[in-house]
XYZ file of N, CA and C in Angstrom:
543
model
N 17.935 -8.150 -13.808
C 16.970 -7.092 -13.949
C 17.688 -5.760 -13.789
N 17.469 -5.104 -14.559
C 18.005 -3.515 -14.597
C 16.839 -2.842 -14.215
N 17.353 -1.752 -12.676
C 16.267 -1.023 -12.450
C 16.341 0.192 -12.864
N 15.075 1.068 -13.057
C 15.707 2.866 -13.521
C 14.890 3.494 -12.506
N 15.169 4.772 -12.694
C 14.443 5.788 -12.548
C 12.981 5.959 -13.148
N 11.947 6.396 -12.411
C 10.887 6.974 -13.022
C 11.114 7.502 -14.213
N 10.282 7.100 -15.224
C 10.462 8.049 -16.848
C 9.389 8.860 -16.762
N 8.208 8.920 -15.767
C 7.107 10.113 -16.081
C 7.759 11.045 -15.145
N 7.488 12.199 -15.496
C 7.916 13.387 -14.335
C 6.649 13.419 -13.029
N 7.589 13.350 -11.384
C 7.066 13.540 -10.659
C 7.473 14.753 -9.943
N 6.467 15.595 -9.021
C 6.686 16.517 -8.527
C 5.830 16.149 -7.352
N 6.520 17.092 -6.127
C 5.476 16.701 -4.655
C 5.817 18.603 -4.262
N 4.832 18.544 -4.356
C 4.130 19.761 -3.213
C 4.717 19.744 -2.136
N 5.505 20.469 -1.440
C 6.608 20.744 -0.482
C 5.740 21.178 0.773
N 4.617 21.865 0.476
C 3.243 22.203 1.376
C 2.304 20.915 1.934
N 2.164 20.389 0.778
C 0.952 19.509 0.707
C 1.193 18.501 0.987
N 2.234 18.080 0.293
C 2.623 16.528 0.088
C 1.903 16.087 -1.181
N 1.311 16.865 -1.899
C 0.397 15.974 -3.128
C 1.336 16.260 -4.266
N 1.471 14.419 -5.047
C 2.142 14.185 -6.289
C 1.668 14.771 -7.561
N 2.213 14.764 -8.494
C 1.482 15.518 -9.588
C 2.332 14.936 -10.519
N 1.688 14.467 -11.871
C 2.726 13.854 -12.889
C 2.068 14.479 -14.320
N 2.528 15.220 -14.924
C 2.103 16.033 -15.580
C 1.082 17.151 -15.347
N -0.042 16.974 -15.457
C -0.840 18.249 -15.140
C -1.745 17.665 -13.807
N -1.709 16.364 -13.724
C -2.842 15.665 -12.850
C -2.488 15.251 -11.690
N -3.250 15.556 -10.515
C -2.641 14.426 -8.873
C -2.670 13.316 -9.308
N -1.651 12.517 -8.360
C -1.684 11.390 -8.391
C -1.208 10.965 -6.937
N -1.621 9.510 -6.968
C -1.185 8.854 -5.402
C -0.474 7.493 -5.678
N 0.491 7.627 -4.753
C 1.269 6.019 -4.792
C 0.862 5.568 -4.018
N 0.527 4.539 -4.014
C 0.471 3.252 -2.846
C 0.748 1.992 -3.423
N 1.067 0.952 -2.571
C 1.906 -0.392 -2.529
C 0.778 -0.996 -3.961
N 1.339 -2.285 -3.948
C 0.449 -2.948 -5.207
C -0.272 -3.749 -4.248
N 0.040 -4.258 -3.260
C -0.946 -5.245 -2.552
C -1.505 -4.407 -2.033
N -1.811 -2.919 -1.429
C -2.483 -2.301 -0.703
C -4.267 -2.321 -2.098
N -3.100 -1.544 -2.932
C -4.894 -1.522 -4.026
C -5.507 -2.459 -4.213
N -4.740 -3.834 -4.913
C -4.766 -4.965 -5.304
C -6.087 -5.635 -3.883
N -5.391 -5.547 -2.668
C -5.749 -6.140 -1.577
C -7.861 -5.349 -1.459
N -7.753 -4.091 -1.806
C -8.636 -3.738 -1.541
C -9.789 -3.949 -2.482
N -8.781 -3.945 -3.655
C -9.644 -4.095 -5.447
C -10.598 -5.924 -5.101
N -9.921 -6.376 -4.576
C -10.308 -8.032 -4.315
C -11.387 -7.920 -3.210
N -11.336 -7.205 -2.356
C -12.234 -7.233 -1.156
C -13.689 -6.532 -1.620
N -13.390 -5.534 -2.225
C -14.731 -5.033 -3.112
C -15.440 -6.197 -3.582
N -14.406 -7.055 -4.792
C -14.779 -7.834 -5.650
C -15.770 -8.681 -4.934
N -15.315 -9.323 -3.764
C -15.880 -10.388 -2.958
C -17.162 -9.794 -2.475
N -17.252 -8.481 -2.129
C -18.577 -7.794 -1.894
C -19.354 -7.613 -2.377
N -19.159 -7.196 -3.699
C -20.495 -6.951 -4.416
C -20.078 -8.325 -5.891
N -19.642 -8.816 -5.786
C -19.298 -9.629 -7.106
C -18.605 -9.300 -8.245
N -18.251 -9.923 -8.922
C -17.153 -9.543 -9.401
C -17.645 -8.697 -11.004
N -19.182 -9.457 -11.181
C -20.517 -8.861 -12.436
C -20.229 -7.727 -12.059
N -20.518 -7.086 -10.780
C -21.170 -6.325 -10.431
C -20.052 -5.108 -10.338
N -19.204 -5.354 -9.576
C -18.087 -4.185 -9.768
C -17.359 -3.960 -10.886
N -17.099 -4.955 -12.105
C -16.503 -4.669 -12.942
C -17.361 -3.654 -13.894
N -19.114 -3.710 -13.236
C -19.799 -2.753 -14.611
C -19.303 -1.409 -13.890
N -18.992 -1.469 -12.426
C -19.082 0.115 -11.552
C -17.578 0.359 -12.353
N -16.392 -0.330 -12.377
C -15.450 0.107 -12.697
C -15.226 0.469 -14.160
N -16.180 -0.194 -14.900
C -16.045 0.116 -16.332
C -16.364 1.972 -16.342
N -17.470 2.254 -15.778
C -18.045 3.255 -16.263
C -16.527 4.527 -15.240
N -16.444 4.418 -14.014
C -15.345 4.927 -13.352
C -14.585 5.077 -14.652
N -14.074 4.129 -14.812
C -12.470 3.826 -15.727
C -12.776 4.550 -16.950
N -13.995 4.436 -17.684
C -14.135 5.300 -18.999
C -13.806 7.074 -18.339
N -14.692 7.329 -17.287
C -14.786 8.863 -17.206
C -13.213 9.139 -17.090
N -12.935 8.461 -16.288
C -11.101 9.462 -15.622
C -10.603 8.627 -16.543
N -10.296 8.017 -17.963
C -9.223 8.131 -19.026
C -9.914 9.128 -20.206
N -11.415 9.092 -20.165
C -12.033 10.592 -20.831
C -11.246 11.656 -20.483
N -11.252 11.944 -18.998
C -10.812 13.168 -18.313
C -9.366 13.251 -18.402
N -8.571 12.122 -18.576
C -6.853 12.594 -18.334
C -6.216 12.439 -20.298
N -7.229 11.864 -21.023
C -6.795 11.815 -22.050
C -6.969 13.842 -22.623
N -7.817 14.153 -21.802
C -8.546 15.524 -22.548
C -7.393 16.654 -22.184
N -6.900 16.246 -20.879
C -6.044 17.282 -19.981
C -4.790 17.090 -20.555
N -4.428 15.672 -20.948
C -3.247 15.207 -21.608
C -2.987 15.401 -22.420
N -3.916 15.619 -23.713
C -3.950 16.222 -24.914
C -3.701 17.550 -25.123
N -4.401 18.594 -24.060
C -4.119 19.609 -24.017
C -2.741 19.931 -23.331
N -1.997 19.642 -22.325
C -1.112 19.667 -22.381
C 0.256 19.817 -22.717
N 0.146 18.840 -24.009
C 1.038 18.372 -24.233
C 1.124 18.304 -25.943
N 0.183 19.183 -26.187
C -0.119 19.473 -27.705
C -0.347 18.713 -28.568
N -0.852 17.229 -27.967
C -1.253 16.524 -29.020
C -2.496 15.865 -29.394
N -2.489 14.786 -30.568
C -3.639 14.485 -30.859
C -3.871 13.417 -31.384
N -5.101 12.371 -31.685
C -5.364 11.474 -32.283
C -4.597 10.020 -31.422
N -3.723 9.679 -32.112
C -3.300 7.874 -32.199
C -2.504 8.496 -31.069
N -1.659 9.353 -31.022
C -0.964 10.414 -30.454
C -1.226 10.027 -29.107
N -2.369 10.753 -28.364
C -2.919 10.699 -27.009
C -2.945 9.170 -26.456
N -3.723 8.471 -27.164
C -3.847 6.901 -27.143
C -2.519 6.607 -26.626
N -1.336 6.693 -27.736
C 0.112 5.738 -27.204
C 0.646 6.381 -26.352
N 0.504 7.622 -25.842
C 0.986 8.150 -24.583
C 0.116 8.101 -23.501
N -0.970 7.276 -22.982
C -2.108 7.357 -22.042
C -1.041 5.627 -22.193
N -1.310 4.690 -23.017
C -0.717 3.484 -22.937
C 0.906 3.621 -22.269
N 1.510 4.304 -22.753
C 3.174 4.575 -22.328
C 3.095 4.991 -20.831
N 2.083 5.668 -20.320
C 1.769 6.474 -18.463
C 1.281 5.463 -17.921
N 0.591 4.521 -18.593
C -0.212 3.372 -17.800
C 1.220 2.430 -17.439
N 2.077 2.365 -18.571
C 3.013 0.996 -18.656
C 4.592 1.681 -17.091
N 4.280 3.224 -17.190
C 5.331 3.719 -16.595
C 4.746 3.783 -15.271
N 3.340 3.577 -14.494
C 3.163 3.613 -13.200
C 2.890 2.387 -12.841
N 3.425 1.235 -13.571
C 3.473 0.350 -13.104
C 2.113 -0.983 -13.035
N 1.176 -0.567 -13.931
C 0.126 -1.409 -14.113
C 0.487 -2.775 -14.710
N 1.490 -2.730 -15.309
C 1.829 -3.382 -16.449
C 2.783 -2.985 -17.434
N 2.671 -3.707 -18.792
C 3.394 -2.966 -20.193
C 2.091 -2.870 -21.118
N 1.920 -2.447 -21.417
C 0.764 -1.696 -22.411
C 0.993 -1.767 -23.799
N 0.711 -3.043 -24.835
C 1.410 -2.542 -26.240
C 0.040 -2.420 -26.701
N -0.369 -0.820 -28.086
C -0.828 -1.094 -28.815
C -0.531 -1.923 -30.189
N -1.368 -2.879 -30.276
C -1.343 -3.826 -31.005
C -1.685 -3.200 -32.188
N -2.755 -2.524 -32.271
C -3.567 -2.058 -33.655
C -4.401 -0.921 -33.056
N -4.949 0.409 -33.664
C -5.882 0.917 -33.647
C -5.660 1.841 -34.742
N -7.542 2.007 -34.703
C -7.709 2.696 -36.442
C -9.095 3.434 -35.433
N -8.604 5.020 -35.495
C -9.365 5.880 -35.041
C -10.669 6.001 -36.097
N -10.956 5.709 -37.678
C -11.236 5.848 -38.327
C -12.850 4.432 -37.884
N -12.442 3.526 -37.738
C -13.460 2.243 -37.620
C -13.509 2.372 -35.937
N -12.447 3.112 -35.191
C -12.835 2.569 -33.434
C -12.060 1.424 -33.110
N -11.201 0.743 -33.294
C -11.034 -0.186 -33.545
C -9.526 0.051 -32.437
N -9.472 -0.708 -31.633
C -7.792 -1.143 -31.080
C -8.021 -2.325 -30.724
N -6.666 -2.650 -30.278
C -6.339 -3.985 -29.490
C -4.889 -3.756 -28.632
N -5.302 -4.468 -27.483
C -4.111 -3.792 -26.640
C -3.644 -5.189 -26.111
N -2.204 -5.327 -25.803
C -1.483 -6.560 -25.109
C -0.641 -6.293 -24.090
N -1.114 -7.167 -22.895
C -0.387 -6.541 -21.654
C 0.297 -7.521 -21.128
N 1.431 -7.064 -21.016
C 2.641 -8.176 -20.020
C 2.929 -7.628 -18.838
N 3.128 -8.563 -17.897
C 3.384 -7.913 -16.832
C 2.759 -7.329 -16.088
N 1.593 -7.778 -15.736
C 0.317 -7.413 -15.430
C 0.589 -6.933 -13.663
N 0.438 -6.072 -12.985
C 0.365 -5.851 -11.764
C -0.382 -7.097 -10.987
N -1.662 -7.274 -11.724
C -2.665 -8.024 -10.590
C -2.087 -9.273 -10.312
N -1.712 -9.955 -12.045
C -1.352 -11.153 -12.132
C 0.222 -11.348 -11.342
N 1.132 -10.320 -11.550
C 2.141 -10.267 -10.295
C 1.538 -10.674 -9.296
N 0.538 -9.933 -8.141
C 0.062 -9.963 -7.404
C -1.262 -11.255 -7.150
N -1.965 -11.523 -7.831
C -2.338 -12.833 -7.507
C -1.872 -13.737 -8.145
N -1.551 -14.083 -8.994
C -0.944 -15.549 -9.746
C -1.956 -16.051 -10.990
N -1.620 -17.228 -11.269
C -2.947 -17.759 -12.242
C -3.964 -18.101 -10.850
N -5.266 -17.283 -11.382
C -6.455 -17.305 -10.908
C -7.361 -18.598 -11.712
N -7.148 -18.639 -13.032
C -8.102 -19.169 -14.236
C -8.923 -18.305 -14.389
N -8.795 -16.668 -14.121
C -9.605 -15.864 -14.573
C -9.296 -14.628 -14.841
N -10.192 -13.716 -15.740
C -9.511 -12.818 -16.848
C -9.769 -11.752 -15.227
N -8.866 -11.197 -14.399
C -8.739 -10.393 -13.526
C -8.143 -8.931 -13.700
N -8.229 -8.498 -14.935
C -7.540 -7.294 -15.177
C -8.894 -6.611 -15.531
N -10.198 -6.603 -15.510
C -11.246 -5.965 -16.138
C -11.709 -4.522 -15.777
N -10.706 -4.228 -14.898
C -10.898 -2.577 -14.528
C -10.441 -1.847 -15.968
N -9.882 -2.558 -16.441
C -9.019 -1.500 -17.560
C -9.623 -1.327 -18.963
N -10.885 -2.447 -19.143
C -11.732 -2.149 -20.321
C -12.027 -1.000 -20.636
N -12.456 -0.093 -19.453
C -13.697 1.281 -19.328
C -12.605 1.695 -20.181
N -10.815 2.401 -19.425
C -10.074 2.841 -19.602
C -9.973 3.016 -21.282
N -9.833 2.022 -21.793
C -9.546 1.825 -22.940
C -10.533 2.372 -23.969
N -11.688 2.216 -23.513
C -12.893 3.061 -24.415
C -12.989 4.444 -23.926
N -13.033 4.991 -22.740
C -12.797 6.083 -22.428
C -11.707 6.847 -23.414
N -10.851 6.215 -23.460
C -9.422 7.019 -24.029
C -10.013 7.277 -25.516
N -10.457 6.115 -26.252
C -10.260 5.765 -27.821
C -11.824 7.186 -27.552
N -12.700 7.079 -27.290
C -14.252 7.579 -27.256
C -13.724 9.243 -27.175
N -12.432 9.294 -26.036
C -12.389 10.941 -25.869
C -11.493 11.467 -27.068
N -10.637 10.798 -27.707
C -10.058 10.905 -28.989
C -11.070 11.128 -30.138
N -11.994 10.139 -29.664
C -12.827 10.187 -31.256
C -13.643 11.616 -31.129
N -14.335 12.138 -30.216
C -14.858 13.263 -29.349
C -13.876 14.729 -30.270
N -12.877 14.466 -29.880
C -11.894 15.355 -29.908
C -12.019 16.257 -31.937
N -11.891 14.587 -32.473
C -11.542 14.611 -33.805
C -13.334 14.888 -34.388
N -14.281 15.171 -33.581
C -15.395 15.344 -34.301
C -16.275 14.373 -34.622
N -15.636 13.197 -34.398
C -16.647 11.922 -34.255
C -17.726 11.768 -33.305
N -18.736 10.769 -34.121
C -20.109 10.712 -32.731
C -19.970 9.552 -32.904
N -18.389 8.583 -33.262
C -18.769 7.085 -33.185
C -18.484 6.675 -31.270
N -18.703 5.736 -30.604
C -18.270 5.625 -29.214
C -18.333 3.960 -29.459
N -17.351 3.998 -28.421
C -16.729 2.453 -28.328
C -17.088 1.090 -27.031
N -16.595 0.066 -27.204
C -16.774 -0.364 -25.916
C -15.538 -1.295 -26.265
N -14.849 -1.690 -25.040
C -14.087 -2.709 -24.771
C -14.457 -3.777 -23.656
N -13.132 -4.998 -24.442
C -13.629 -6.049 -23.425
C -12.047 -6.888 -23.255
N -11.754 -7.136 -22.379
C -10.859 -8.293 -21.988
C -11.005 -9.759 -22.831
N -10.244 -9.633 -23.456
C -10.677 -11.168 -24.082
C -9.694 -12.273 -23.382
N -8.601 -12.084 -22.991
C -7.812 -12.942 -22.514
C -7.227 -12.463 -20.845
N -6.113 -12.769 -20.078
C -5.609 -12.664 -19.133
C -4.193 -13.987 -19.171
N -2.948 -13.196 -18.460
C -2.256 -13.930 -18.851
C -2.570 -14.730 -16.840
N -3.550 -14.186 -16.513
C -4.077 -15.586 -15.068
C -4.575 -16.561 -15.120
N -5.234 -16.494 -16.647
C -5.471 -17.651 -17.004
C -5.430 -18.644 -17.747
N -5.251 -20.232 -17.446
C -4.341 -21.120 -18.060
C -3.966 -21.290 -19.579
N -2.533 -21.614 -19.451
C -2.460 -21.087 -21.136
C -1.858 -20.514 -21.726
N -2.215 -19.289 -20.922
C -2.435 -17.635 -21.854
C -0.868 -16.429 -20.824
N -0.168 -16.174 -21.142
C 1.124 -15.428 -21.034
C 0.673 -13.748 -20.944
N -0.252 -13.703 -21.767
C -0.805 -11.587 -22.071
C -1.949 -12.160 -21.703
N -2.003 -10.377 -21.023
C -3.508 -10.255 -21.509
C -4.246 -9.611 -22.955
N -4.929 -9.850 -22.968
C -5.558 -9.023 -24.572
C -6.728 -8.463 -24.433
N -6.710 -7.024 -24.944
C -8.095 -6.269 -24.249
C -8.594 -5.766 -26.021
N -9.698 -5.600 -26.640
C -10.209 -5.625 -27.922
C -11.358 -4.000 -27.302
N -11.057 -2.941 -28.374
C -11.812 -2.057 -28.465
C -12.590 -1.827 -29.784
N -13.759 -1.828 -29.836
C -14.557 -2.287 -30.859
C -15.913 -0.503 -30.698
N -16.563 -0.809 -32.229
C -17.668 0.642 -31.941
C -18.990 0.021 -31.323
N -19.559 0.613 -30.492
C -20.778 0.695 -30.025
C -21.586 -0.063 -31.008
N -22.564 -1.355 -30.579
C -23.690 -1.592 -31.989
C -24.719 -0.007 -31.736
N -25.338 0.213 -33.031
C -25.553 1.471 -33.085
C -27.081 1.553 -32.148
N -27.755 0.225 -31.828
C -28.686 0.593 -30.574
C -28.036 1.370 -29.319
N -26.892 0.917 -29.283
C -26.430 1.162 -28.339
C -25.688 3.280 -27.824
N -25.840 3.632 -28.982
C -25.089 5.181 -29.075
C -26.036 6.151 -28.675
């Protein structure tokens, strides 16, 4: 294994102590510390039940860092998308490939190796990465937003590499049925 250096830029507040990686705070902590806590929720309110709280969480703050990110950093479209995927794969969630997306239909598909959780718990036999659906429609929804679209999306986990079988995970971003907009 070859280790590197951080590839996102970090900065710490010499006052504060608060991280900042591009325009936004950020916080490190261990993988079993989140992981440990992400599971204890789960067991609390169920796992139905927190993944709808985290969907909607996860859409707003990749809405919000795709918008800040964009502005930033002067870019746009497919653009924002593979660099929100490239920040996710560089803090360590995972590896993040877009597979496919067509801003035009709403449409991605994302494949993840190296999954933090699945590091951290093992094969479960269950798709345990579902915080990251919201994320994924958030991002594609604040892109489409951006470009003048009123299409909005939803994602879903279709696979997990926790469960038997299966090596990636695979997360599918699809448009809203139109009851739904």
């Amino acid at each position: 294994m070859t280790k590197l250096a951080p590839a996102l830029p970090i900065e710490v507040d010499s006052e504060t102590g608060v991280w900042t990686s591009d325009a936004l705070p950020m916080l490190y902590v261990p993988r079993h510390f989140f992981i440990n806590n992400h599971v204890a929720v789960e067991e609390a309110l169920g796992a139905e039940k927190y993944a709808e709280i985290l969907y909607h969480a996860g859409y707003k703050s990749a809405w919000h860092w795709c918008e800040k990110e964009a502005e930033c950093h002067g870019i746009e479209g497919v653009a924002v998308f593979e660099h929100y995927m490239n920040r996710l794969s560089q803090r360590g969630w995972g590896l993040f490939i877009t597979e496919q997306i067509d801003l035009d239909s709403g449409t991605a598909q994302v494949r993840l190796e190296h999954s933090a959780f699945v590091y951290q718990l093992g094969k479960t036999g269950k798709k345990e990465e579902y915080m990251f659906t919201g994320w994924f429609a958030g991002a594609m929804d604040q892109i489409l937003a951006a470009r003048g679209s009123s299409l909005r999306t939803v994602a879903e986990q279709k696979q997990s590499a926790a469960e038997p079988s299966c090596d990636v995970g695979i997360f599918a971003v699809q448009p809203l049925p139109d009851a739904d907009r």
